[in-house]
PDB file of C-alpha atoms and ligand atoms in Angstrom:
ATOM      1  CA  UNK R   4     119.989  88.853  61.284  1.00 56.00           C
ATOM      2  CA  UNK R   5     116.349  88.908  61.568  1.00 74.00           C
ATOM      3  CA  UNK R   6     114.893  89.989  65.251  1.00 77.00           C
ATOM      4  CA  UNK R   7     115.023  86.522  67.262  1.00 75.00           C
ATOM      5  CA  UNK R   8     111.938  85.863  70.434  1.00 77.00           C
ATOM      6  CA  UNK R   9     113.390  86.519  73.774  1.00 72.00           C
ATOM      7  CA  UNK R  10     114.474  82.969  75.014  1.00 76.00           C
ATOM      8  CA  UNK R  11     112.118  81.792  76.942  1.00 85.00           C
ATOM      9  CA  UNK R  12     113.897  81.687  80.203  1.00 87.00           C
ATOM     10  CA  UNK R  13     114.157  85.445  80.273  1.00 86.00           C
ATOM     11  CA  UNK R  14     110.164  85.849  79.793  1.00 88.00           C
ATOM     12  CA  UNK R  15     110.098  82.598  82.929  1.00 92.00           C
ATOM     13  CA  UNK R  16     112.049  85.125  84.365  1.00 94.00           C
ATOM     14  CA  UNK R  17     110.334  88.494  83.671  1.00 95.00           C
ATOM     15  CA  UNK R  18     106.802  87.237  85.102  1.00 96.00           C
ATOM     16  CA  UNK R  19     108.504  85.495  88.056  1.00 96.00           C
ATOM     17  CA  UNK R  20     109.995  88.908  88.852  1.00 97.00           C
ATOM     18  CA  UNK R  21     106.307  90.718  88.056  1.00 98.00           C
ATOM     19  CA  UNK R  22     104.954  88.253  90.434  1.00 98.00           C
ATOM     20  CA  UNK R  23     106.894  89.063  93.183  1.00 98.00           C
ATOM     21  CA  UNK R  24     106.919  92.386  93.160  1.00 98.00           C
ATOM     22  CA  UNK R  25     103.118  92.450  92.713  1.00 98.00           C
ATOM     23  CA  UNK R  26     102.756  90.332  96.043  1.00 98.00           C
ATOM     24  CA  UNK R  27     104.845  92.784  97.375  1.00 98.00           C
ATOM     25  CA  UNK R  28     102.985  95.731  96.587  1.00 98.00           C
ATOM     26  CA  UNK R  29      99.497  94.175  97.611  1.00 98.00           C
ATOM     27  CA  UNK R  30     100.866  93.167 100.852  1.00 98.00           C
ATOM     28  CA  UNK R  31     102.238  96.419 101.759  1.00 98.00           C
ATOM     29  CA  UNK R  32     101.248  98.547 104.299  1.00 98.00           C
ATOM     30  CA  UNK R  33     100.689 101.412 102.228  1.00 98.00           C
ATOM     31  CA  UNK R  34      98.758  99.757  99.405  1.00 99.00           C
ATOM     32  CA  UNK R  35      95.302 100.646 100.370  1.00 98.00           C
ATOM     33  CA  UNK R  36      94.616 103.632  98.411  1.00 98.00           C
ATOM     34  CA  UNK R  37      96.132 101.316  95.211  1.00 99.00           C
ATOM     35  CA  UNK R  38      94.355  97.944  95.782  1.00 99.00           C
ATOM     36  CA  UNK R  39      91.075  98.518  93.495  1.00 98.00           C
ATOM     37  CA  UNK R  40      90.068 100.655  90.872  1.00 98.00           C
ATOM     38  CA  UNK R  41      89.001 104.271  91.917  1.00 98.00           C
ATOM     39  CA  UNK R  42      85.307 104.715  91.794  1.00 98.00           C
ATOM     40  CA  UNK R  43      85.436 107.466  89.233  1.00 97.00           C
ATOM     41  CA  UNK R  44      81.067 107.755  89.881  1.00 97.00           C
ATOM     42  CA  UNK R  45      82.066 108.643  92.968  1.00 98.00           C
ATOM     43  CA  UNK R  46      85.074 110.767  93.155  1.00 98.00           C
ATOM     44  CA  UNK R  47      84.489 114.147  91.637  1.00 98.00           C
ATOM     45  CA  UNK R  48      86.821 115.224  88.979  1.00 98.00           C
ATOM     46  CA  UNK R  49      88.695 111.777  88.962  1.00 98.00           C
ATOM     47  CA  UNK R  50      87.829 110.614  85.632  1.00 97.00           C
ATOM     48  CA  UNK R  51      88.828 114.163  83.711  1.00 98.00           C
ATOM     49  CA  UNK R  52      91.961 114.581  85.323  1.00 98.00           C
ATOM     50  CA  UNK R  53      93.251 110.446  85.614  1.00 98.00           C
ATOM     51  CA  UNK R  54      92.924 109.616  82.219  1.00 98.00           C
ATOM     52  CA  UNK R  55      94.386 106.203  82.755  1.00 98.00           C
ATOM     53  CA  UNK R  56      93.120 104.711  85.410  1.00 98.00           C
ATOM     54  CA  UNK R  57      95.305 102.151  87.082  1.00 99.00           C
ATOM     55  CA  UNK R  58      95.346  99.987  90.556  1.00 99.00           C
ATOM     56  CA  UNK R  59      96.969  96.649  91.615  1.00 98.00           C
ATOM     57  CA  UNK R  60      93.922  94.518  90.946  1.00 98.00           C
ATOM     58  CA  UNK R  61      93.711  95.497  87.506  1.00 98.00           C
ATOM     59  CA  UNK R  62      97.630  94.860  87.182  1.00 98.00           C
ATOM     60  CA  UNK R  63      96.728  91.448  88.890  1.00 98.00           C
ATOM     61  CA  UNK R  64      94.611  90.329  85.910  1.00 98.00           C
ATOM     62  CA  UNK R  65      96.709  91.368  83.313  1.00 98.00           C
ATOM     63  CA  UNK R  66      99.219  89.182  84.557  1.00 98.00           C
ATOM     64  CA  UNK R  67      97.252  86.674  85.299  1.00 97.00           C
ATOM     65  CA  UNK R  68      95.959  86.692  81.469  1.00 97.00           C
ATOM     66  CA  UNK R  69      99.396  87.239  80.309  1.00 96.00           C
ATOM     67  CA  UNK R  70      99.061  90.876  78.830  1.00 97.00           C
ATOM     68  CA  UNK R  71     102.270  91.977  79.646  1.00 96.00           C
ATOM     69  CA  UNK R  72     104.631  91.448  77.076  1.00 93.00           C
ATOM     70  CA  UNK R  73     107.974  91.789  79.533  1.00 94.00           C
ATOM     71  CA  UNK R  74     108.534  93.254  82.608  1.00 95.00           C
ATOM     72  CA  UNK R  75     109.684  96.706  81.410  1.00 96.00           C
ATOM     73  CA  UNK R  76     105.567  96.844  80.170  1.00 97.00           C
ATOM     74  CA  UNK R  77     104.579  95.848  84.130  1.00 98.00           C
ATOM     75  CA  UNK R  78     106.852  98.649  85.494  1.00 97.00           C
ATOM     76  CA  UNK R  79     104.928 101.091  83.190  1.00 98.00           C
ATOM     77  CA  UNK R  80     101.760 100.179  84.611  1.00 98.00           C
ATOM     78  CA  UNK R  81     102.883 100.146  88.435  1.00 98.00           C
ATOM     79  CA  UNK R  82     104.183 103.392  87.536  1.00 98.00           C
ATOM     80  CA  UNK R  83     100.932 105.145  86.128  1.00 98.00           C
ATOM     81  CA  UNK R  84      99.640 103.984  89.841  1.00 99.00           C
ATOM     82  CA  UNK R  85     102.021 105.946  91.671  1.00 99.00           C
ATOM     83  CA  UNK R  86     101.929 109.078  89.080  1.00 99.00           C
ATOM     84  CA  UNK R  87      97.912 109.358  89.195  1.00 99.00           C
ATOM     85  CA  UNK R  88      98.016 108.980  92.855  1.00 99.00           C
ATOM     86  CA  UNK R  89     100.916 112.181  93.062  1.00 98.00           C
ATOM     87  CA  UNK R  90      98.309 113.970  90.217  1.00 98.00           C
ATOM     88  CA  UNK R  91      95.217 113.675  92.027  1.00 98.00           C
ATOM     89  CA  UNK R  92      96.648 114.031  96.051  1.00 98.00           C
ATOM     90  CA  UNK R  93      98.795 116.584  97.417  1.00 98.00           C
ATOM     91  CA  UNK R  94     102.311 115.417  98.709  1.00 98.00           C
ATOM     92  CA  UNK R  95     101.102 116.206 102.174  1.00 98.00           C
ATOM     93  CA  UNK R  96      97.998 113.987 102.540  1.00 98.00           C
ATOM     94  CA  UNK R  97      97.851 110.484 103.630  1.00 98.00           C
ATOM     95  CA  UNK R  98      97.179 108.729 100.146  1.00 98.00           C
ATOM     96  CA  UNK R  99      99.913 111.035  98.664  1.00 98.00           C
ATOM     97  CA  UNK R 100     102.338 110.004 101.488  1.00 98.00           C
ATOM     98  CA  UNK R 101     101.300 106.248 100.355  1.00 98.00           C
ATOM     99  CA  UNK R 102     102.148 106.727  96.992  1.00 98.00           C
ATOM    100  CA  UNK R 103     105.217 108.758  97.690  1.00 98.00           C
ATOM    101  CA  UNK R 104     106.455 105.252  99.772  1.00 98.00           C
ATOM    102  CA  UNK R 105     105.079 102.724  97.376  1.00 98.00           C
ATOM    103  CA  UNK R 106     106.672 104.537  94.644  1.00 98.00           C
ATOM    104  CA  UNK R 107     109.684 104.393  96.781  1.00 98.00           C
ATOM    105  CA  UNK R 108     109.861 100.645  98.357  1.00 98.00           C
ATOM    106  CA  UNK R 109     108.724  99.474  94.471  1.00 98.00           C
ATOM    107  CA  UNK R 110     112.020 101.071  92.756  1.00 98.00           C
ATOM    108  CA  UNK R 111     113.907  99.656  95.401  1.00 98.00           C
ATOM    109  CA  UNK R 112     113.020  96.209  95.315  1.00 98.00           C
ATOM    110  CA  UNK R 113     113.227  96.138  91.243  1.00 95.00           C
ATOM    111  CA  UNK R 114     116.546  97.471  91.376  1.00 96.00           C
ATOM    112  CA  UNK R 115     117.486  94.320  93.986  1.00 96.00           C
ATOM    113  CA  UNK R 116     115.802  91.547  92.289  1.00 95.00           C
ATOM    114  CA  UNK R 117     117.340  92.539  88.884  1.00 93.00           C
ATOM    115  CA  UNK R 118     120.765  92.798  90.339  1.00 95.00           C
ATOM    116  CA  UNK R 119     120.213  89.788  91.959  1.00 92.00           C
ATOM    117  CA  UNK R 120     120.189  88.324  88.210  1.00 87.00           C
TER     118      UNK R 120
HETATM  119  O1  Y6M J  12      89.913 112.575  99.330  1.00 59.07           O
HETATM  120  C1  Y6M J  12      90.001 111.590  98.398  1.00 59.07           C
HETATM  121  C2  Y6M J  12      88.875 110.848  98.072  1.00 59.07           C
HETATM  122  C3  Y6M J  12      88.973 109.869  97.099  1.00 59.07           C
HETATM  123  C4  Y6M J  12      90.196 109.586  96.450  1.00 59.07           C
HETATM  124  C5  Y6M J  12      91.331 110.339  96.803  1.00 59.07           C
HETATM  125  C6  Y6M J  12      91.219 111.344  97.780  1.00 59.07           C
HETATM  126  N1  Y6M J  12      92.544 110.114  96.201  1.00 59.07           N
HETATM  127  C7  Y6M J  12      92.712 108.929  95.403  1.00 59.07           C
HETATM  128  O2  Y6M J  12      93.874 109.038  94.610  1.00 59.07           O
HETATM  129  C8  Y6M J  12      91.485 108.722  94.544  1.00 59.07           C
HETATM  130  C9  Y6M J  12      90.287 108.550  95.408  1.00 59.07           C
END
């Protein structure tokens, strides 16, 4: 039969579960490399080897202006966080450690709120 929309409740769903984890993430110990955008005017080489930039305040908005389809599209941006953080830092630096246990603590607590459903 022709594609149906998602019901609703799983999209209430979806951004109740982006929201949570997002609080999560900003309130984290670790989060301070991840909060705001990288100043790439500042950072040498930053803006030719990140070519998408991406940091929890910019996630923030596009929640907050609903431009993320489902929660499988918010995963892919936390994601590009934690993989230009672990291209730009070596493991063995203090923002690479932080990425290395965001990265970690975020797959955890996905994996427990959708079980939890
Ligand atoms: O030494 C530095 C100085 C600036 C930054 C980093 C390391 N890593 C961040 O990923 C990007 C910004």
């Amino acid at each position: 039969c022709a594609k149906m929309p998602k019901p609703s409740q799983d999209n209430d769903r979806d951004l109740t579960f982006c929201r949570i984890l997002l609080a999560e993430l900003e309130d984290h110990h670790d989060a301070w490399p991840f909060l705001n955008p990288v100043n790439i005017k500042t950072v040498p080489g930053y803006r030719k080897v990140i070519k998408k930039p991406m940091d929890f305040s910019t996630i923030r908005e596009k929640l907050c202006s609903c431009q993320y389809q489902n929660l499988e599209m918010f995963i892919i941006d936390v994601n590009l966080v934690f993989d230009n953080c672990e291209k730009f830092n070596e493991d063995n630096s203090e923002i690479g450690r932080a990425g290395h246990n965001m990265r970690k603590f975020f797959e955890r607590r996905w994996t427990e709120l959708l079980k939890s459903n």
